[in-house]
Coordinates of N, CA, C and O and ligand atoms in Angstrom, one line a residue:
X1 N 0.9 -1.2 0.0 CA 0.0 0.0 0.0 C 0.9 1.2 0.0 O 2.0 1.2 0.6
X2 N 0.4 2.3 -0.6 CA 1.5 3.4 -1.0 C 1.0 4.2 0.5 O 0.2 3.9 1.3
X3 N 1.9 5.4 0.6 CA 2.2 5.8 2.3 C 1.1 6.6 2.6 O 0.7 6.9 3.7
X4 N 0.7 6.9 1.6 CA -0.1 8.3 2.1 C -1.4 7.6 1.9 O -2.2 8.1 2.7
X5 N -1.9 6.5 1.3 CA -2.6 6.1 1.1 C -2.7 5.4 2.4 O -4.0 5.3 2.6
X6 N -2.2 4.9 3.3 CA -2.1 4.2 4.8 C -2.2 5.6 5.9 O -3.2 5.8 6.6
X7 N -1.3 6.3 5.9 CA -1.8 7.5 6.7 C -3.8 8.0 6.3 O -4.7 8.1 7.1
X8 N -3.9 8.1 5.2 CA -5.1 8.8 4.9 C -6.1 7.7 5.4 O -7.0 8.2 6.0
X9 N -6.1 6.3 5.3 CA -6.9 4.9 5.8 C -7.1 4.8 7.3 O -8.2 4.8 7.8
X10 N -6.0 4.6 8.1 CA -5.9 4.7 9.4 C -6.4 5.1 10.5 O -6.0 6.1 11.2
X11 N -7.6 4.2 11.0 CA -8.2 4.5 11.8 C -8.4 3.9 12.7 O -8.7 2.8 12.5
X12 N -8.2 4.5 14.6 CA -7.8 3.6 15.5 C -9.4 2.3 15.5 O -10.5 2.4 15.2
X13 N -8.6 1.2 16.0 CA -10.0 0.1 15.6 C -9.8 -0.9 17.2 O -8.8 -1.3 17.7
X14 N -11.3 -1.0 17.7 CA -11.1 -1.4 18.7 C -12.1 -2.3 19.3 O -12.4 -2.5 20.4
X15 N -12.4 -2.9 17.9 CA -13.5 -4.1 18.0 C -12.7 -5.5 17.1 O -12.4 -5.4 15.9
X16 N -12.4 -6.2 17.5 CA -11.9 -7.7 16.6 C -12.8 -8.6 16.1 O -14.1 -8.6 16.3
X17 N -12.0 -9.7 15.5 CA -13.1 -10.3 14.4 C -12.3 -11.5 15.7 O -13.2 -12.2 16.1
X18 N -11.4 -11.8 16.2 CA -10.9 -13.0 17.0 C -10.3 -13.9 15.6 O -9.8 -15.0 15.7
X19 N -10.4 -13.4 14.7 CA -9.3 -14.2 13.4 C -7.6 -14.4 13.6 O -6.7 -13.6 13.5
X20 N -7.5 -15.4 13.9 CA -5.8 -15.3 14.4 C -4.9 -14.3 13.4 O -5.3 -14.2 12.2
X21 N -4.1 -13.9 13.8 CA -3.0 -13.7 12.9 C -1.9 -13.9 12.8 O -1.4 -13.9 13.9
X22 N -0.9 -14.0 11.8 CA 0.1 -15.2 11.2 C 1.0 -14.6 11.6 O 1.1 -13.5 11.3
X23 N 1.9 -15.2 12.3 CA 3.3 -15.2 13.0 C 4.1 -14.6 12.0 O 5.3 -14.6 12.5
X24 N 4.2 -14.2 11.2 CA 4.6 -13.5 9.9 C 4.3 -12.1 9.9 O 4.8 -10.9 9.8
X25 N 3.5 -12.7 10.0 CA 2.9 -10.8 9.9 C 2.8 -9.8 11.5 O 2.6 -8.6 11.5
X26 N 2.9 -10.3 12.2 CA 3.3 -10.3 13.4 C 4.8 -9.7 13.4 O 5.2 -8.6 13.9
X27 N 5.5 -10.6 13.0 CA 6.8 -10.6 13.0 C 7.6 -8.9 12.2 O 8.6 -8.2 12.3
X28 N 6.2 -9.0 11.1 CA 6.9 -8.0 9.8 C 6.4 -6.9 11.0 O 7.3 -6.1 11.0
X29 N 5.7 -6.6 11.8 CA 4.9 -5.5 12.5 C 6.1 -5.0 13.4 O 6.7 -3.9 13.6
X30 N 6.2 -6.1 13.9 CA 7.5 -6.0 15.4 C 9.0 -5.7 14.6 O 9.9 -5.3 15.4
X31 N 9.2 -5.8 13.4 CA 10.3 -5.3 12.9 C 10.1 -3.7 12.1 O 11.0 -3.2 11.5
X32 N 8.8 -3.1 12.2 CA 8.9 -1.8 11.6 C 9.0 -1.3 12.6 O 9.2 -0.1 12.4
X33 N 9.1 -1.5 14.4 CA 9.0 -1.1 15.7 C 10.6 -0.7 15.6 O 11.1 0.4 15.7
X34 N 11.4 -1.9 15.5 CA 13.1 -2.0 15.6 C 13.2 -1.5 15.0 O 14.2 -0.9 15.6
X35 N 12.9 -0.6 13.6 CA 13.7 -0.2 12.3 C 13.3 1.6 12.8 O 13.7 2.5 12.0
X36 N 12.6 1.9 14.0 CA 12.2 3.0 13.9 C 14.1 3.5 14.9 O 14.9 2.9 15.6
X37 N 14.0 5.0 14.4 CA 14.8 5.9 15.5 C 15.2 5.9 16.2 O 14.2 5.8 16.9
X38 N 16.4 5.9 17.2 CA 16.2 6.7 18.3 C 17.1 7.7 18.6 O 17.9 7.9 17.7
X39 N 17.1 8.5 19.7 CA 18.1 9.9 19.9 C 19.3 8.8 20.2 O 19.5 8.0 21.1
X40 N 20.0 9.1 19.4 CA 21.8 8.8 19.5 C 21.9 7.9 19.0 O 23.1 7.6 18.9
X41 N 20.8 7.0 18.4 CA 20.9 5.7 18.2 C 20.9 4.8 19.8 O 21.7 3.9 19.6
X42 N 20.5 4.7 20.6 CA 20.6 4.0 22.1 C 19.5 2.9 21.9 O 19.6 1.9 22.6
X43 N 18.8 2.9 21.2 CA 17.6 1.7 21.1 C 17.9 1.0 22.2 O 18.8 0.2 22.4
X44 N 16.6 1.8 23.3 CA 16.1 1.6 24.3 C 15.1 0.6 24.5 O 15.1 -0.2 25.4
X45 N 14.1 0.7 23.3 CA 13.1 -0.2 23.2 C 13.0 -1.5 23.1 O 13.5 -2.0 22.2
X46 N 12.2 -2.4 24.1 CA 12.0 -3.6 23.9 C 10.6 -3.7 23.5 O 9.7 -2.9 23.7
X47 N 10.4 -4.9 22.8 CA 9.2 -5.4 21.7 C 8.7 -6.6 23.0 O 9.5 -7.5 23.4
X48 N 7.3 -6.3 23.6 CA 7.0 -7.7 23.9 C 5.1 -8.0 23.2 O 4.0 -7.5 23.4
X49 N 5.8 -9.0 22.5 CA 4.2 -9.8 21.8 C 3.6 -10.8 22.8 O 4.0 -11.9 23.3
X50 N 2.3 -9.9 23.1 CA 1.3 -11.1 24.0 C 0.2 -11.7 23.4 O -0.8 -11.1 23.7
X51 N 0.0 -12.7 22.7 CA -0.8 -13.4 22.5 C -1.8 -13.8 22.9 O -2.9 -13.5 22.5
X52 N -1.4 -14.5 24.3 CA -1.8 -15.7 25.3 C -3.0 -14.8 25.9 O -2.7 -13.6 26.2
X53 N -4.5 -15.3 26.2 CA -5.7 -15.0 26.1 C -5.3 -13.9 27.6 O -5.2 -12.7 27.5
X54 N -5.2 -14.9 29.0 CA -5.3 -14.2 30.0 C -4.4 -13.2 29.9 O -4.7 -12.2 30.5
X55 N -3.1 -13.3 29.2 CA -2.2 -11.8 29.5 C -2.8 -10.2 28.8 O -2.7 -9.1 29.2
X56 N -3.3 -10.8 27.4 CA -3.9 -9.7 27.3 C -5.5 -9.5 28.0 O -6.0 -8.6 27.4
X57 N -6.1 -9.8 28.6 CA -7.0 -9.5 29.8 C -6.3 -8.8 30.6 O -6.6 -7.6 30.7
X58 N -4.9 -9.5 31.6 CA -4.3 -8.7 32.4 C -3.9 -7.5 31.6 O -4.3 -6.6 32.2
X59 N -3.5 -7.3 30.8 CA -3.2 -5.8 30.2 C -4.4 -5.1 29.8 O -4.4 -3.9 30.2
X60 N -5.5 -5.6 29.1 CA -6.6 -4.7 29.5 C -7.1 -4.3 30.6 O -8.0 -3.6 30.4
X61 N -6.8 -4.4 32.0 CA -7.5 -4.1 33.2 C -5.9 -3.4 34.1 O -5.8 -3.1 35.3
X62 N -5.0 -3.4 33.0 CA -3.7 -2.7 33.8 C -4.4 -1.0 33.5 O -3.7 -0.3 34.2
X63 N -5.2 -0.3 32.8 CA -5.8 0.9 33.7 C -7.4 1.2 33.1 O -7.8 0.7 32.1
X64 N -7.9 2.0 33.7 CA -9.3 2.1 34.4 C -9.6 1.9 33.2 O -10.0 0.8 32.8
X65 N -9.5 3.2 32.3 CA -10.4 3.2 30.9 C -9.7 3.2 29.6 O -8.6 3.5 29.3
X66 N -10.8 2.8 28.8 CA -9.7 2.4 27.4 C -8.9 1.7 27.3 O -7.8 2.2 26.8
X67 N -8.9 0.6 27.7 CA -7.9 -0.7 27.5 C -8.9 -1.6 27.3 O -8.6 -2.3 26.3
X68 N -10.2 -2.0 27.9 CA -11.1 -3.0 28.0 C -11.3 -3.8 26.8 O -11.7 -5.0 26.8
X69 N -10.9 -3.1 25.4 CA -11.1 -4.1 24.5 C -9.8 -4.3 23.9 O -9.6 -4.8 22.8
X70 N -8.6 -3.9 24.9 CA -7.1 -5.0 24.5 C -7.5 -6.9 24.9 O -6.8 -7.8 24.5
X71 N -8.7 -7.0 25.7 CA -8.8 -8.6 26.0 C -9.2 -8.8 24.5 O -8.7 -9.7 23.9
X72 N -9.9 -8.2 24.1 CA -10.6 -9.4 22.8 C -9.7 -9.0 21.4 O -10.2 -9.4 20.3
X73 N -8.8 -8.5 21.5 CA -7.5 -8.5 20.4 C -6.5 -9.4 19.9 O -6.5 -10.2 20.8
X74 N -5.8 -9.8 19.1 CA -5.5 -11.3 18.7 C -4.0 -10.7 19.1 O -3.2 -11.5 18.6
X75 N -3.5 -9.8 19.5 CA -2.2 -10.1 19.8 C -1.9 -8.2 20.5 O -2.5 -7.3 19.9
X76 N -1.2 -8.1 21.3 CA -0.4 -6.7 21.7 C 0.5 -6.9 21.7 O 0.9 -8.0 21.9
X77 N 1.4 -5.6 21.4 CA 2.9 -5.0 21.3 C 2.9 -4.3 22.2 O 2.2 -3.3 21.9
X78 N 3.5 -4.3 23.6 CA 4.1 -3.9 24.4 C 5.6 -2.8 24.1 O 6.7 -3.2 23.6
X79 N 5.4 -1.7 24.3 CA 6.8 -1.5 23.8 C 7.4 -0.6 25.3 O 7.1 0.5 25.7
X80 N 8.4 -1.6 26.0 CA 9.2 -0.9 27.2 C 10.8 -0.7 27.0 O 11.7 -1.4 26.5
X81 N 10.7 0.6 27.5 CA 12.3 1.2 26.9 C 13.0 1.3 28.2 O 12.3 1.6 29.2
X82 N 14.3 1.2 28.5 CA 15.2 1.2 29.1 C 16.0 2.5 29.6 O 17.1 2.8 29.2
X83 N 14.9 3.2 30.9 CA 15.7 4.4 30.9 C 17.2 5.0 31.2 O 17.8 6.0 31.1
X84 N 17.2 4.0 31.5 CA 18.8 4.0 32.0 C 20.2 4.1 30.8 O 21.4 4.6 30.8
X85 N 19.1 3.4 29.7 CA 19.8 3.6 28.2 C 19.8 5.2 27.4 O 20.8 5.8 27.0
X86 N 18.6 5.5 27.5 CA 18.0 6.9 27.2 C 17.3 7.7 27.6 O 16.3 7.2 28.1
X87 N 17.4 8.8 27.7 CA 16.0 9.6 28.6 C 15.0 10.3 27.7 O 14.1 11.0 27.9
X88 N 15.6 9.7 26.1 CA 14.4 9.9 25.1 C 13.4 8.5 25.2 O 13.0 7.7 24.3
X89 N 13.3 8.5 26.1 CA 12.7 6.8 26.1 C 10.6 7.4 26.0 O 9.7 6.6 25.8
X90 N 10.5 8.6 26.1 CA 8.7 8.6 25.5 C 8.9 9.1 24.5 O 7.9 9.4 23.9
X91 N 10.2 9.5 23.9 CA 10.1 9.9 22.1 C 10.4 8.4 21.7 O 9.5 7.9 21.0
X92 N 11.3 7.6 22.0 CA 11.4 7.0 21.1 C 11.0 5.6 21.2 O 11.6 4.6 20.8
X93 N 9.6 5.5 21.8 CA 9.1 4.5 22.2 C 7.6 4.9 21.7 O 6.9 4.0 21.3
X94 N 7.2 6.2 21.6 CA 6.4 6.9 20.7 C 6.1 6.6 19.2 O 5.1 6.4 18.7
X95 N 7.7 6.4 18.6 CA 8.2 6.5 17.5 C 7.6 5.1 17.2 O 6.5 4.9 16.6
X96 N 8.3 4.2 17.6 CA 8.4 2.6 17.6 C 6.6 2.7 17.6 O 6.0 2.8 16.6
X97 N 6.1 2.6 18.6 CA 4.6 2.3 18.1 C 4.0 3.0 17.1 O 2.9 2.6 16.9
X98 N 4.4 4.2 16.4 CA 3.7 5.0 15.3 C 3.8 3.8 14.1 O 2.9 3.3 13.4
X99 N 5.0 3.7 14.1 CA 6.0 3.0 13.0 C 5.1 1.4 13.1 O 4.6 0.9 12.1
X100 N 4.9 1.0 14.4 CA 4.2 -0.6 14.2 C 2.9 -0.3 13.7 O 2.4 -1.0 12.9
X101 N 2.0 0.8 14.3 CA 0.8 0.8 13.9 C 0.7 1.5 12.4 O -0.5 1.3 11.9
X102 N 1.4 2.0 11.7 CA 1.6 2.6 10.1 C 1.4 0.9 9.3 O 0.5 0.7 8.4
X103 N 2.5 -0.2 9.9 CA 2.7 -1.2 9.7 C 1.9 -2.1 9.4 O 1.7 -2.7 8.4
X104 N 1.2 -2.0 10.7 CA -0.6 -2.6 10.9 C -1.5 -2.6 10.1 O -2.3 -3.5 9.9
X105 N -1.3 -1.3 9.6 CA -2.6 -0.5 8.5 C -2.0 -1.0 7.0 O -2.8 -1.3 6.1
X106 N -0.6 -1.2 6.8 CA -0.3 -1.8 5.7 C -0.6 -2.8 5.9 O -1.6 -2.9 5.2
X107 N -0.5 -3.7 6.4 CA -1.3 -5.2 6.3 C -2.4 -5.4 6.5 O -2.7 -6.6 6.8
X108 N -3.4 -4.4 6.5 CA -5.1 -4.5 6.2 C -5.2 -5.0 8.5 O -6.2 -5.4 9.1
X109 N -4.4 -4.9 8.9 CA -5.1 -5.1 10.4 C -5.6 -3.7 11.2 O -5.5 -2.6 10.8
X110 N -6.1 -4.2 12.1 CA -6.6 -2.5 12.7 C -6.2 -3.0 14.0 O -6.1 -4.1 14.5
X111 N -5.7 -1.7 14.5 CA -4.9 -1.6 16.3 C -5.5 -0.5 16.6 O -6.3 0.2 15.9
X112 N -5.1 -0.3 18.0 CA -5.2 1.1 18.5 C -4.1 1.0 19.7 O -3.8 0.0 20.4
X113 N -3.7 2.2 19.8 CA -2.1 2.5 20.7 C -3.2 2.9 22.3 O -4.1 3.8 22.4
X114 N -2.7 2.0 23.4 CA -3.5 1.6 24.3 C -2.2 2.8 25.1 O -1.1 2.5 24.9
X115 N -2.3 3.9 25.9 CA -1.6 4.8 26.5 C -1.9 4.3 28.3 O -3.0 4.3 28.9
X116 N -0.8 3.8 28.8 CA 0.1 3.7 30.0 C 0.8 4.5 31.3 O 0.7 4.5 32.5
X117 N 1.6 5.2 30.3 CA 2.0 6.5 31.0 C 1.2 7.3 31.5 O 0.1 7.5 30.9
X118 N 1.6 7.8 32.7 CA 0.7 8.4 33.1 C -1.0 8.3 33.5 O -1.9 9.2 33.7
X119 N -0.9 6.8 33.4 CA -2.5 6.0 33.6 C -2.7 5.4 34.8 O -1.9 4.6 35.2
X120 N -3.6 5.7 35.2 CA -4.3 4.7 36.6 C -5.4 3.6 36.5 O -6.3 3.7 35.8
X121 N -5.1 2.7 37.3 CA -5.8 1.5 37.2 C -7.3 1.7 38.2 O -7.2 2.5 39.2
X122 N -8.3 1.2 38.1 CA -9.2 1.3 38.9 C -9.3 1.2 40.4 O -10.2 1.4 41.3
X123 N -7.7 0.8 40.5 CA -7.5 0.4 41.9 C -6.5 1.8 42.2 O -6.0 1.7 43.3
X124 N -6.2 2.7 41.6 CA -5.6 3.8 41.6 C -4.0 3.5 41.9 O -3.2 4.2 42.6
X125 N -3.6 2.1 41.0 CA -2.1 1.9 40.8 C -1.9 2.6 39.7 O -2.8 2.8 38.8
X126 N -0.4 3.0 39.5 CA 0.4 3.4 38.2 C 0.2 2.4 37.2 O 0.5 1.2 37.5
X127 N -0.5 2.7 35.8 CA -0.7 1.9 35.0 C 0.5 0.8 34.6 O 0.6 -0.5 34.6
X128 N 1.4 1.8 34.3 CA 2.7 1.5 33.9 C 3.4 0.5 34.7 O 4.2 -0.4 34.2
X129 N 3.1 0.5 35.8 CA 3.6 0.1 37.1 C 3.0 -1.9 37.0 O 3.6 -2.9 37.0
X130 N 1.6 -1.6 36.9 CA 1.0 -2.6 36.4 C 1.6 -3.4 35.2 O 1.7 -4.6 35.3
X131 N 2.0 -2.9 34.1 CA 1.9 -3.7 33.1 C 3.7 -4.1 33.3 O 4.1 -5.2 32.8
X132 N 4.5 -3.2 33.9 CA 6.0 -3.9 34.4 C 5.5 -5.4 35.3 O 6.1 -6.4 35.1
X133 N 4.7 -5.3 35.9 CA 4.3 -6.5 36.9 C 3.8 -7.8 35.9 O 4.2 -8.9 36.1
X134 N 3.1 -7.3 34.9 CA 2.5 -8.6 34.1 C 3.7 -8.8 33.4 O 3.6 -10.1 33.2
X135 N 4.6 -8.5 32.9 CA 5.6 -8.9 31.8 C 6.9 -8.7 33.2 O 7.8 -8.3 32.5
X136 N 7.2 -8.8 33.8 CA 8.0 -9.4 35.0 C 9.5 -8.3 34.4 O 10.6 -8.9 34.5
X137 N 9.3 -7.0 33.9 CA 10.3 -6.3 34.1 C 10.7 -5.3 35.3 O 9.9 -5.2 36.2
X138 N 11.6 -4.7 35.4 CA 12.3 -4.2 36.4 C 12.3 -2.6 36.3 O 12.7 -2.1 35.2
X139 N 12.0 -2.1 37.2 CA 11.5 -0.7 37.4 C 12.2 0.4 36.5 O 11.8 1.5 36.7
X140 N 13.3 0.1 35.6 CA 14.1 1.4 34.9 C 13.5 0.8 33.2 O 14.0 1.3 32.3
X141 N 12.5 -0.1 33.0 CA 11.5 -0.4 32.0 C 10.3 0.7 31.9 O 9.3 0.5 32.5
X142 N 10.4 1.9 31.3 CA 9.3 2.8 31.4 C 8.3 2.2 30.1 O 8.9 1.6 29.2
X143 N 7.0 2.2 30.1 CA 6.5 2.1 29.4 C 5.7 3.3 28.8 O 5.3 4.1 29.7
X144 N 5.4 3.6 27.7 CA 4.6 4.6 27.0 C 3.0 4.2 27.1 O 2.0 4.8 27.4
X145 N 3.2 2.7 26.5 CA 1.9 2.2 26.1 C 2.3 1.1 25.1 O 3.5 1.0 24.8
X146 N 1.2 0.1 24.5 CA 0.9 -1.0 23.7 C -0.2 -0.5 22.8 O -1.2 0.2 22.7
X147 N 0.5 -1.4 22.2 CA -1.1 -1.7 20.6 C -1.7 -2.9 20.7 O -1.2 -4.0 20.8
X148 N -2.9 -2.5 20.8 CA -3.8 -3.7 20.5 C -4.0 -4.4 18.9 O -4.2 -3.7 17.9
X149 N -4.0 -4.9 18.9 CA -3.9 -5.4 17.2 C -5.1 -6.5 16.6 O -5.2 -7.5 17.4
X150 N -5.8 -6.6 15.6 CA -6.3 -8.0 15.1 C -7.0 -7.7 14.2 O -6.9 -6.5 13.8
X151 N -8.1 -8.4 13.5 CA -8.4 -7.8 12.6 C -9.7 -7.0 12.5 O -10.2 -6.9 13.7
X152 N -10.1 -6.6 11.9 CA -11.5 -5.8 12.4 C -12.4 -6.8 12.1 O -12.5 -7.8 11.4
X153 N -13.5 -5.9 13.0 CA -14.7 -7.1 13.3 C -16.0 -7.4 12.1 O -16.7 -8.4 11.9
X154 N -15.9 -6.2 11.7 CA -16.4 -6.1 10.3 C -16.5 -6.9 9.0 O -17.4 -7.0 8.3
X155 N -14.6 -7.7 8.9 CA -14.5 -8.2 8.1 C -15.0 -9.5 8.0 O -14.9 -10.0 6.9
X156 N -15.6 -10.3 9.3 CA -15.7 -11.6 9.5 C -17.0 -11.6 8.1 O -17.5 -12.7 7.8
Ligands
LIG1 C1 -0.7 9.0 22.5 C2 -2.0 8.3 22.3 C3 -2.6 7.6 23.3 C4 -3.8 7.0 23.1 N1 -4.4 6.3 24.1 C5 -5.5 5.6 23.8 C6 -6.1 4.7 24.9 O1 -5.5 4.6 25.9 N2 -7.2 4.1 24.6 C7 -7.9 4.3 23.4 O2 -8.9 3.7 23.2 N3 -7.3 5.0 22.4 C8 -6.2 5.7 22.6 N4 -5.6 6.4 21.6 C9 -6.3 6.5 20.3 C10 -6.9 7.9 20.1 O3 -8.0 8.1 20.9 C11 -7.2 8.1 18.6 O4 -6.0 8.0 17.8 C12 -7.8 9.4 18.3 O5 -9.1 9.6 18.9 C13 -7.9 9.7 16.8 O6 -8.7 8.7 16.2 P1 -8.1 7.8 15.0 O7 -6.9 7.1 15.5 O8 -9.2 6.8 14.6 O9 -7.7 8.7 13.9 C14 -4.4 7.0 21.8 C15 -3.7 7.7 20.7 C16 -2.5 8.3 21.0 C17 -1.8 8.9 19.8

C-alpha cells in the first residue's frame, strides 16, 4: 500500500473479528517497531508480543479506561524502553509504536495505541507500574503504552 494512502486509511480500531493472525505478519509489525529511530541511536526499546488470552485480559484491566477491549485483540505490542539507556525513552518508544501501527494499516489489520504512562488503574495503581508487573520487568522499564492489534470485526 502506497504511504499516504495508509496514513489517509488509518483509523484507531477497537473491535476484533478474533481471526488469528500469522506469525509472519506479526513478526513483519514488530520489525517496523526496531527499524524506527532513536536519539543517538541508544535503542532503548524492547518489543514484547502477547498473545496468550489471560495476558492480554491482564493488560486490559492494567488501567481504568480504554484498554477494555485490549482482552478481545488477537495479539499486543508492548513497547518498554530502558531508561537507563535513554532519557528519550517517551520519544522513542512513541516513534516505535507509530511506526508498528503505520505497519498494521499496511497489512489491512486494525490496532489502536492503548496509553500507560501516566494512567491509573481502577484500583488507583500506576498503570505502567502494572503492566511492568505482568511482563515481570524491572522498574528502569518505562512504558509509554501498547497496541492492541487484530483484525476488524467487520470483516468476518
Ligand atoms: C498518545 C496516544 C494515546 C492513546 N491512548 C488511547 C487509549 O488509551 N485508549 C484508546 O482507546 N485510544 C487511545 N488512543 C487513540 C486515540 O483516541 C485516537 O488515535 C484518536 O481519537 C484519533 O482517532 P483515530 O486514531 O481513529 O484517527 C491514543 C492515541 C494516541 C496517539
Amino acid at each position: 500500500m502506497e504511504f499516504r494512502r495508509i496514513i489517509e486509511k488509518r483509523k484507531s480500531v477497537r473491535s476484533f473479528s478474533g481471526k488469528p493472525v500469522a506469525r509472519d505478519t506479526l513478526d513483519y509489525i514488530l520489525s517496523a517497531g526496531s527499524l524506527a529511530p532513536t536519539s543517538r541511536n541508544r535503542r532503548p526499546c524492547t518489543f514484547h508480543l502477547i498473545e496468550d488470552k489471560e495476558t492480554l485480559w491482564k493488560l486490559s484491566c492494567a488501567k481504568q479506561a480504554g484498554a477494555a477491549f485490549a482482552a478481545d485483540a488477537a495479539a499486543a505490542v508492548v513497547v518498554a524502553a530502558d531508561s537507563e539507556k535513554a532519557d528519550t525513552w517517551i520519544e522513542d518508544s512513541s516513534i516505535a509504536l507509530t511506526y508498528m501501527m503505520l505497519a498494521a494499516e499496511e497489512q489491512e489489520l486494525g490496532c489502536c495505541w492503548v496509553q500507560l504512562h501516566l494512567r491509573f488503574s481502577a484500583d488507583g495503581r500506576d498503570a505502567e507500574a502494572n503492566a511492568r508487573e505482568i511482563l515481570g520487568l524491572p522498574q528502569n522499564f518505562r512504558i509509554v503504552g501498547f497496541l492492541a492489534l487484530g483484525y476488524r470485526k467487520e470483516e468476518e
